[in-house]
Coordinates of C-alpha atoms and ligand atoms in Angstrom, one line a residue:
X775 CA 106.0 77.7 114.4
X776 CA 105.2 80.1 111.5
X777 CA 105.0 82.9 114.1
X778 CA 108.8 83.2 114.2
X779 CA 109.0 83.9 110.5
X780 CA 106.0 86.2 110.6
X781 CA 107.7 88.5 113.2
X782 CA 111.0 88.4 111.4
X783 CA 109.2 89.4 108.2
X784 CA 106.8 92.0 109.7
X785 CA 106.0 94.9 107.4
X786 CA 108.7 97.5 108.0
X787 CA 111.5 95.0 108.6
X788 CA 111.5 93.2 105.2
X789 CA 110.7 94.5 101.8
X790 CA 107.4 93.5 100.1
X791 CA 109.2 91.3 97.6
X792 CA 111.0 89.4 100.3
X793 CA 107.8 89.0 102.4
X794 CA 106.0 87.6 99.3
X795 CA 108.5 84.7 99.4
X796 CA 109.1 84.3 103.1
X797 CA 106.2 85.6 105.2
X798 CA 104.3 82.3 104.9
X799 CA 106.6 80.9 107.6
X800 CA 109.6 78.8 107.2
X801 CA 108.5 75.8 109.2
X802 CA 106.0 73.9 107.3
X803 CA 104.5 70.4 108.0
X804 CA 107.0 67.5 107.4
X805 CA 109.8 69.9 106.2
X806 CA 107.8 70.7 103.1
X807 CA 109.3 73.6 101.2
X808 CA 105.9 74.9 100.0
X809 CA 102.7 74.7 101.9
X810 CA 101.0 71.4 101.2
X811 CA 97.3 71.3 100.2
X812 CA 95.3 69.9 103.1
X813 CA 92.6 68.4 101.0
X814 CA 90.5 67.1 103.9
X815 CA 87.0 68.1 105.0
X816 CA 87.4 67.3 108.6
X817 CA 90.1 66.7 111.3
X818 CA 90.2 63.9 113.9
X819 CA 89.9 64.7 117.6
X820 CA 92.2 62.9 120.1
X821 CA 89.3 62.4 122.5
X822 CA 85.7 63.7 123.1
X823 CA 87.2 66.3 125.5
X824 CA 89.7 67.4 122.9
X825 CA 86.8 68.0 120.4
X826 CA 84.8 69.8 123.1
X827 CA 87.9 72.0 123.9
X828 CA 88.4 72.9 120.3
X829 CA 84.8 73.9 119.8
X830 CA 84.8 75.9 123.0
X831 CA 88.0 77.7 122.0
X832 CA 90.0 76.2 125.0
X833 CA 92.4 74.5 122.7
X834 CA 94.1 75.5 119.4
X835 CA 93.7 73.2 116.4
X836 CA 91.7 72.2 113.4
X837 CA 88.0 71.1 113.5
X838 CA 86.4 71.2 110.1
X839 CA 87.5 72.8 106.8
X840 CA 84.5 75.1 106.5
X841 CA 85.7 76.7 109.7
X842 CA 89.4 76.7 108.9
X843 CA 92.0 74.7 107.0
X844 CA 95.8 74.8 107.4
X845 CA 96.5 75.7 103.8
X846 CA 93.9 78.4 103.9
X847 CA 95.3 79.7 107.2
X848 CA 98.8 79.8 105.7
X849 CA 97.5 81.9 102.9
X850 CA 95.7 84.2 105.4
X851 CA 98.8 84.8 107.4
X852 CA 100.7 85.7 104.3
X853 CA 98.0 88.0 103.0
X854 CA 97.6 89.7 106.4
X855 CA 101.3 90.4 106.3
X856 CA 101.3 91.8 102.8
X857 CA 98.1 93.8 103.3
X858 CA 99.4 95.1 106.7
X859 CA 96.4 94.0 108.7
X860 CA 96.1 91.9 111.9
X861 CA 94.2 89.1 110.1
X862 CA 92.8 88.1 106.7
X863 CA 89.8 85.9 105.9
X864 CA 89.8 83.9 102.7
X865 CA 86.6 83.6 100.7
X866 CA 85.4 81.4 97.8
X867 CA 85.1 84.4 95.5
X868 CA 85.6 88.1 95.4
X869 CA 81.8 88.6 95.7
X870 CA 81.8 86.4 98.8
X871 CA 84.4 88.7 100.2
X872 CA 82.3 91.8 99.3
X873 CA 79.4 90.2 101.0
X874 CA 81.6 89.5 104.1
X875 CA 82.6 93.2 104.2
X876 CA 79.0 94.4 104.2
X877 CA 76.6 91.9 105.9
X878 CA 78.1 91.2 109.3
X879 CA 78.5 94.9 109.9
X880 CA 74.9 96.0 109.0
X881 CA 71.4 95.4 110.3
X882 CA 67.9 96.7 109.4
X883 CA 67.6 100.4 110.1
X884 CA 71.3 101.1 109.3
X885 CA 72.6 103.1 106.4
X886 CA 75.6 102.3 104.2
X887 CA 77.4 104.7 101.9
X888 CA 78.7 103.4 98.6
X889 CA 81.0 105.0 96.1
X890 CA 79.2 105.6 92.8
X891 CA 81.7 103.7 90.7
X892 CA 82.3 100.0 91.4
X893 CA 82.1 96.5 90.0
X894 CA 78.6 95.8 88.7
X895 CA 77.6 92.9 91.0
X896 CA 78.8 94.8 94.1
X897 CA 76.3 97.6 93.2
X898 CA 73.6 95.0 92.4
X899 CA 74.2 93.3 95.7
X900 CA 73.6 96.5 97.6
X901 CA 70.6 97.7 95.6
X902 CA 68.9 94.4 95.3
X903 CA 69.4 92.9 98.7
X904 CA 70.5 95.4 101.3
X905 CA 67.5 97.7 100.5
X906 CA 65.2 94.7 100.8
X907 CA 66.5 94.0 104.3
X908 CA 65.8 97.5 105.5
X909 CA 69.3 99.0 105.0
X910 CA 69.5 102.4 103.4
X911 CA 72.0 102.6 100.5
X912 CA 73.4 106.0 99.9
X913 CA 75.4 106.4 96.7
X914 CA 78.0 109.2 96.7
X915 CA 80.7 110.6 94.4
X916 CA 83.6 109.3 96.4
X917 CA 86.0 111.6 94.6
X918 CA 84.3 114.6 96.1
X919 CA 85.2 115.1 99.8
X920 CA 82.6 117.6 100.6
X921 CA 79.9 115.3 99.2
X922 CA 81.3 112.5 101.4
X923 CA 81.2 114.8 104.3
X924 CA 77.5 115.8 103.7
X925 CA 76.4 112.1 103.3
X926 CA 78.3 111.0 106.4
X927 CA 76.5 113.7 108.4
X928 CA 73.0 112.4 107.6
X929 CA 70.9 111.0 110.4
X930 CA 71.3 108.3 111.6
X931 CA 75.1 108.3 110.9
X932 CA 76.0 105.6 108.3
X933 CA 77.6 102.5 109.8
X934 CA 79.9 101.8 106.8
X935 CA 81.5 103.5 103.9
X936 CA 82.2 101.1 101.1
X937 CA 84.3 102.0 98.1
X938 CA 86.6 100.9 95.4
X939 CA 89.9 102.7 94.6
X940 CA 90.9 102.6 91.8
X941 CA 87.3 101.8 90.8
X942 CA 86.2 99.3 88.2
X943 CA 86.0 100.2 85.3
X944 CA 87.0 103.9 85.1
X945 CA 89.9 103.9 87.6
X946 CA 88.1 106.6 89.7
X947 CA 90.4 107.4 92.6
X948 CA 89.2 108.1 96.1
X949 CA 91.5 109.8 98.8
X950 CA 91.4 106.8 101.2
X951 CA 93.2 108.6 104.0
X952 CA 90.9 111.7 103.8
X953 CA 87.6 109.7 103.6
X954 CA 88.7 107.4 106.4
X955 CA 89.4 110.3 108.7
X956 CA 86.0 111.8 107.9
X957 CA 84.1 108.4 108.3
X958 CA 85.8 107.8 111.7
X959 CA 84.6 111.2 113.0
X960 CA 81.0 109.9 112.8
X961 CA 82.0 106.3 113.9
X962 CA 81.6 104.7 110.4
X963 CA 83.8 101.9 109.3
X964 CA 85.6 102.1 106.0
X965 CA 86.0 99.2 103.6
X966 CA 88.0 99.5 100.4
X967 CA 87.9 97.1 97.5
X968 CA 91.5 97.4 96.2
X969 CA 91.4 94.6 93.6
X970 CA 92.7 96.9 90.9
X971 CA 95.9 97.8 92.8
X972 CA 96.8 94.6 94.7
X973 CA 98.6 95.0 98.0
X974 CA 101.8 95.5 96.0
X975 CA 100.7 99.0 94.8
X976 CA 98.3 100.1 97.6
X977 CA 97.5 99.1 101.1
X978 CA 94.3 100.7 102.3
X979 CA 94.7 99.8 106.0
X980 CA 98.0 101.7 106.2
X981 CA 96.0 104.7 104.8
X982 CA 93.4 104.4 107.6
X983 CA 90.7 102.1 106.2
X984 CA 89.3 99.3 108.5
X985 CA 88.8 96.6 106.0
X986 CA 90.6 95.9 102.7
X987 CA 89.4 93.4 100.2
X988 CA 90.6 91.9 97.0
X989 CA 89.2 89.5 94.4
X990 CA 91.9 86.9 94.3
X991 CA 90.6 85.8 91.0
X992 CA 92.4 89.0 89.7
X993 CA 95.4 89.2 92.1
X994 CA 97.1 86.0 91.0
X995 CA 95.5 84.7 87.9
X996 CA 94.3 85.2 84.4
X997 CA 92.4 83.3 81.7
X998 CA 94.4 80.7 79.9
X999 CA 94.1 80.2 76.2
X1000 CA 95.9 78.8 73.2
X1001 CA 97.8 81.3 71.1
X1002 CA 95.9 82.6 68.0
X1003 CA 96.9 80.7 64.9
X1004 CA 99.1 83.5 63.5
X1005 CA 101.2 83.4 66.7
X1006 CA 101.6 79.7 67.0
X1007 CA 105.3 79.4 66.4
X1008 CA 106.3 76.1 64.9
X1009 CA 109.6 76.0 66.9
X1010 CA 108.3 77.3 70.2
X1011 CA 109.3 75.0 73.0
X1012 CA 106.4 73.2 74.6
X1013 CA 107.7 74.3 78.0
X1014 CA 106.4 77.8 77.3
X1015 CA 102.9 76.5 77.3
X1016 CA 103.4 74.6 80.5
X1017 CA 104.5 78.0 81.9
X1018 CA 101.2 79.5 81.0
X1019 CA 99.2 76.6 82.5
X1020 CA 98.6 77.2 86.2
X1021 CA 97.1 80.7 85.8
X1022 CA 93.4 81.3 85.2
X1023 CA 92.4 78.5 87.6
X1024 CA 91.2 80.3 90.7
X1025 CA 88.1 82.1 91.9
X1026 CA 88.7 83.6 95.4
X1027 CA 88.5 86.6 97.6
X1028 CA 90.0 87.9 100.8
X1029 CA 89.2 90.5 103.5
X1030 CA 92.0 91.9 105.6
X1031 CA 91.1 93.7 108.8
X1032 CA 92.9 96.3 110.9
X1033 CA 91.3 95.2 114.1
X1034 CA 91.2 91.8 115.7
X1035 CA 87.5 92.1 116.6
X1036 CA 86.7 92.6 112.9
X1037 CA 88.7 89.5 111.9
X1038 CA 86.4 87.6 114.3
X1039 CA 83.3 89.2 112.9
X1040 CA 84.2 88.4 109.3
X1041 CA 85.4 84.9 110.2
X1042 CA 82.2 84.1 112.1
X1043 CA 80.1 85.3 109.1
X1044 CA 82.1 83.1 106.8
X1045 CA 81.6 80.1 109.1
X1046 CA 77.9 80.7 109.3
X1047 CA 77.4 81.3 105.6
X1048 CA 80.0 78.8 104.3
X1049 CA 81.9 80.7 101.6
X1050 CA 85.4 79.7 102.6
X1051 CA 88.3 79.6 100.1
X1052 CA 89.2 76.0 99.1
X1053 CA 92.6 74.5 100.1
X1054 CA 93.6 74.1 96.5
X1055 CA 92.7 77.7 95.6
X1056 CA 94.7 78.9 98.7
X1057 CA 97.7 76.9 97.4
X1058 CA 97.3 78.4 93.9
X1059 CA 97.0 81.9 95.2
X1060 CA 100.2 81.5 97.4
X1061 CA 102.0 80.3 94.3
X1062 CA 100.8 83.4 92.4
X1063 CA 101.9 85.7 95.2
X1064 CA 105.5 84.5 94.8
X1065 CA 105.8 86.3 91.5
X1066 CA 103.3 89.2 92.3
X1067 CA 105.9 92.0 92.5
X1068 CA 107.7 91.2 89.2
X1069 CA 104.4 90.7 87.4
X1070 CA 102.9 93.9 88.8
X1071 CA 106.0 96.0 87.9
X1072 CA 105.9 94.8 84.3
X1073 CA 102.1 94.9 84.0
X1074 CA 102.2 98.5 85.2
X1075 CA 104.9 99.4 82.5
X1076 CA 103.0 97.6 79.7
X1077 CA 99.7 99.2 80.6
X1078 CA 101.2 102.7 80.7
X1079 CA 102.8 102.1 77.2
X1080 CA 99.4 101.0 75.9
X1081 CA 97.6 103.9 77.5
X1082 CA 100.0 106.4 76.0
X1083 CA 99.5 104.9 72.6
X1084 CA 95.7 105.0 72.9
X1085 CA 95.8 108.6 74.1
X1086 CA 97.8 109.6 71.0
X1087 CA 95.3 107.9 68.6
X1088 CA 92.9 110.3 66.8
X1089 CA 90.0 107.7 66.9
X1090 CA 90.2 107.5 70.7
X1091 CA 88.2 110.0 72.7
X1092 CA 89.4 109.5 76.3
X1093 CA 91.8 107.3 78.1
X1094 CA 91.0 106.8 81.8
X1095 CA 94.4 106.0 83.4
X1096 CA 95.6 107.7 86.6
X1097 CA 99.1 108.1 85.2
X1098 CA 98.0 111.2 83.2
X1099 CA 98.3 114.4 85.2
X1100 CA 94.9 115.6 83.9
X1101 CA 93.1 112.5 85.3
X1102 CA 90.8 113.4 88.2
X1103 CA 92.6 112.9 91.6
X1104 CA 95.9 112.1 89.8
X1105 CA 97.8 113.6 92.7
X1106 CA 96.0 111.5 95.2
X1107 CA 96.7 108.4 93.1
X1108 CA 100.4 109.2 93.1
X1109 CA 100.4 109.8 96.8
X1110 CA 98.6 106.6 97.9
X1111 CA 99.8 104.2 95.2
X1112 CA 103.2 103.1 94.1
X1113 CA 102.0 101.9 90.7
X1114 CA 98.7 101.6 88.8
X1115 CA 98.2 98.0 87.8
X1116 CA 97.2 96.8 84.4
X1117 CA 93.5 97.7 83.9
X1118 CA 92.0 100.8 82.5
X1119 CA 89.3 102.0 80.1
X1120 CA 89.0 104.2 77.1
X1121 CA 86.2 105.5 74.9
X1122 CA 85.9 105.7 71.1
X1123 CA 84.9 108.9 69.3
X1124 CA 82.7 107.0 66.9
X1125 CA 80.6 105.5 69.7
X1126 CA 79.3 102.1 70.5
X1127 CA 79.5 100.7 67.0
X1128 CA 83.2 101.4 66.8
X1129 CA 83.8 100.0 70.3
X1130 CA 82.1 96.7 69.3
X1131 CA 84.0 96.6 66.0
X1132 CA 87.3 97.0 67.8
X1133 CA 86.4 94.0 70.0
X1134 CA 85.5 92.0 66.9
X1135 CA 88.9 92.8 65.3
X1136 CA 91.4 92.1 68.0
X1137 CA 93.6 89.0 67.5
X1138 CA 96.1 89.0 70.3
X1139 CA 93.8 90.5 73.1
X1140 CA 91.2 88.0 74.3
X1141 CA 87.6 89.1 74.6
X1142 CA 86.9 88.0 78.1
X1143 CA 86.0 89.5 81.5
X1144 CA 88.5 89.3 84.5
X1145 CA 91.6 91.4 84.9
X1146 CA 95.1 91.6 86.2
X1147 CA 96.3 88.4 84.6
X1148 CA 99.3 87.5 82.5
X1149 CA 97.6 87.9 79.1
X1150 CA 95.7 90.8 77.6
X1151 CA 91.9 90.7 78.1
X1152 CA 89.4 93.2 76.6
X1153 CA 85.7 93.7 77.3
X1154 CA 82.7 96.0 77.0
X1155 CA 81.5 97.0 80.6
X1156 CA 78.1 98.4 79.6
X1157 CA 77.0 95.1 78.1
X1158 CA 79.2 92.7 80.2
X1159 CA 80.7 93.3 83.7
X1160 CA 78.5 96.4 84.5
X1161 CA 75.3 95.4 82.7
X1162 CA 73.5 95.3 86.0
X1163 CA 74.3 98.9 86.9
X1164 CA 71.2 101.2 86.5
X1165 CA 71.5 103.6 83.5
X1166 CA 71.5 106.8 85.5
X1167 CA 74.4 105.5 87.6
X1168 CA 76.2 104.4 84.5
X1169 CA 75.9 108.0 83.2
X1170 CA 77.1 109.4 86.5
X1171 CA 80.2 107.1 86.4
X1172 CA 81.1 108.0 82.9
X1173 CA 80.4 104.5 81.8
X1174 CA 79.4 105.3 78.3
X1175 CA 78.4 102.8 75.5
X1176 CA 81.7 103.4 73.7
X1177 CA 83.8 102.5 76.8
X1178 CA 86.1 99.6 76.5
X1179 CA 88.0 98.1 79.4
X1180 CA 91.4 96.5 78.8
X1181 CA 93.5 94.5 81.2
X1182 CA 97.0 94.7 79.6
X1183 CA 99.1 91.5 79.9
X1184 CA 102.7 90.5 79.9
X1185 CA 103.0 90.1 76.1
X1186 CA 105.5 92.4 74.4
X1187 CA 103.9 95.8 74.7
X1188 CA 104.7 96.7 71.0
X1189 CA 102.7 93.7 69.9
X1190 CA 99.7 94.6 72.1
X1191 CA 99.9 98.1 70.6
X1192 CA 100.1 96.7 67.1
X1193 CA 97.1 94.5 67.7
X1194 CA 95.0 97.5 69.0
X1195 CA 96.2 99.7 66.2
X1196 CA 95.0 97.3 63.5
X1197 CA 91.7 96.7 65.4
X1198 CA 91.1 100.4 65.7
X1199 CA 91.9 100.8 62.0
X1200 CA 89.3 98.2 61.1
X1201 CA 86.8 99.7 63.4
X1202 CA 87.3 103.2 62.0
X1203 CA 87.1 102.0 58.4
X1204 CA 83.6 100.6 59.3
X1205 CA 82.5 103.4 61.5
X1206 CA 84.4 106.6 60.6
X1207 CA 84.9 109.4 63.2
X1208 CA 82.4 112.1 62.4
X1209 CA 84.1 115.5 62.4
Ligands
PLP2476 C1 86.0 90.9 89.9 C2 85.8 91.8 91.0 C3 85.1 91.5 92.1 C4 84.5 90.1 92.3 O1 85.4 89.1 92.3 P1 85.0 87.5 91.9 O2 86.2 86.8 92.3 O3 84.7 87.5 90.4 O4 83.8 87.2 92.7 C5 85.0 92.4 93.1 N1 85.5 93.6 93.0 C6 86.2 94.0 91.9 C7 86.8 95.4 91.8 C8 86.3 93.1 90.8 O5 87.0 93.5 89.7

């Protein structure tokens, strides 16, 4: 049933925006306009033979919601379409998706190449557990093609190259097409965590990667909070608050594969380890996807405005945003992405004390981890999201103690800038820049 709409809205025949709204299939159960939430743990068999046929793969249908669920599958079809893969596998968190990209493809004796800049827990997962299970973890400057080449030609050849682009938190850019070509020469698979870009701005599989993954926590949602007292407008209609509710309520992840055999590998891993996305979360992510293009366009604009302001500020040392033409691999970013998302980092000239004071003095921006949502979040990676990264690796990444990560939201950009300006002023008053 949904197959008809999927073909009609195949990538290349309809725009991304249209596919966000129509590629989940027009024919839904009971003429429902949106996909219903199948909140059931199990499904009834017509007969013992029917049950046996389903388990043996001789019949199509639903068995048990840890294996598959109609709402989750509807999301997976939509996601595979948007991410330009043959199939997607929904997970209960971004980290469950990261695990699903690594574990089923590796065994003791193998080696895996990791980019040197990535989400803290992803590095921890590799360094804490993969090594314990006899897998060699090689960490490489993924922005440097000759170093990638050297590491790929170690013996035995690595099985998998795993990277983030743009990477969390410094936005480090890797040339996905070039590294994929190099990895494939030695038979290694390429997995790209593209959480920072979302499929709207970048599609790793179209660039040659084998697996693309996203933390859905970031794709579709954000933290929800009440406005700070100075913004609580006495006449604001209550509907605006209802508008906000509905975001900030999902933890999820997804892996999209370029080859059918990999879809099966990742799906079987998920069945055996149990980390499937819940039907309710699949529903909420599908709701978020309907407005993904408009949110991403505006977030991209707002983030660029904020990045330009910070770059012009004398108390700010560096702004790590790929829009600037002196940002490393800026040309690659422009080639492989159609926009930059909302999250970037910057450093303070007066060091850690000033960075902390800035966070203490923001009023509009919320001090919280997560990113890509509808409101502005700000955090300190060295003590928060990336606190598990070993110090030498932090240094290699440029993750300094004065680095602040901001996920710019959909507030009026002038007001985000004004908030940061006053917080920087307060921070600089307490900790002046030494000249
Ligand atoms: C947050 C994040 C993850 C993990 O996602 P969760 O949904 O929090 O488990 C993975 N990769 C990147 C780049 C992230 O920012």
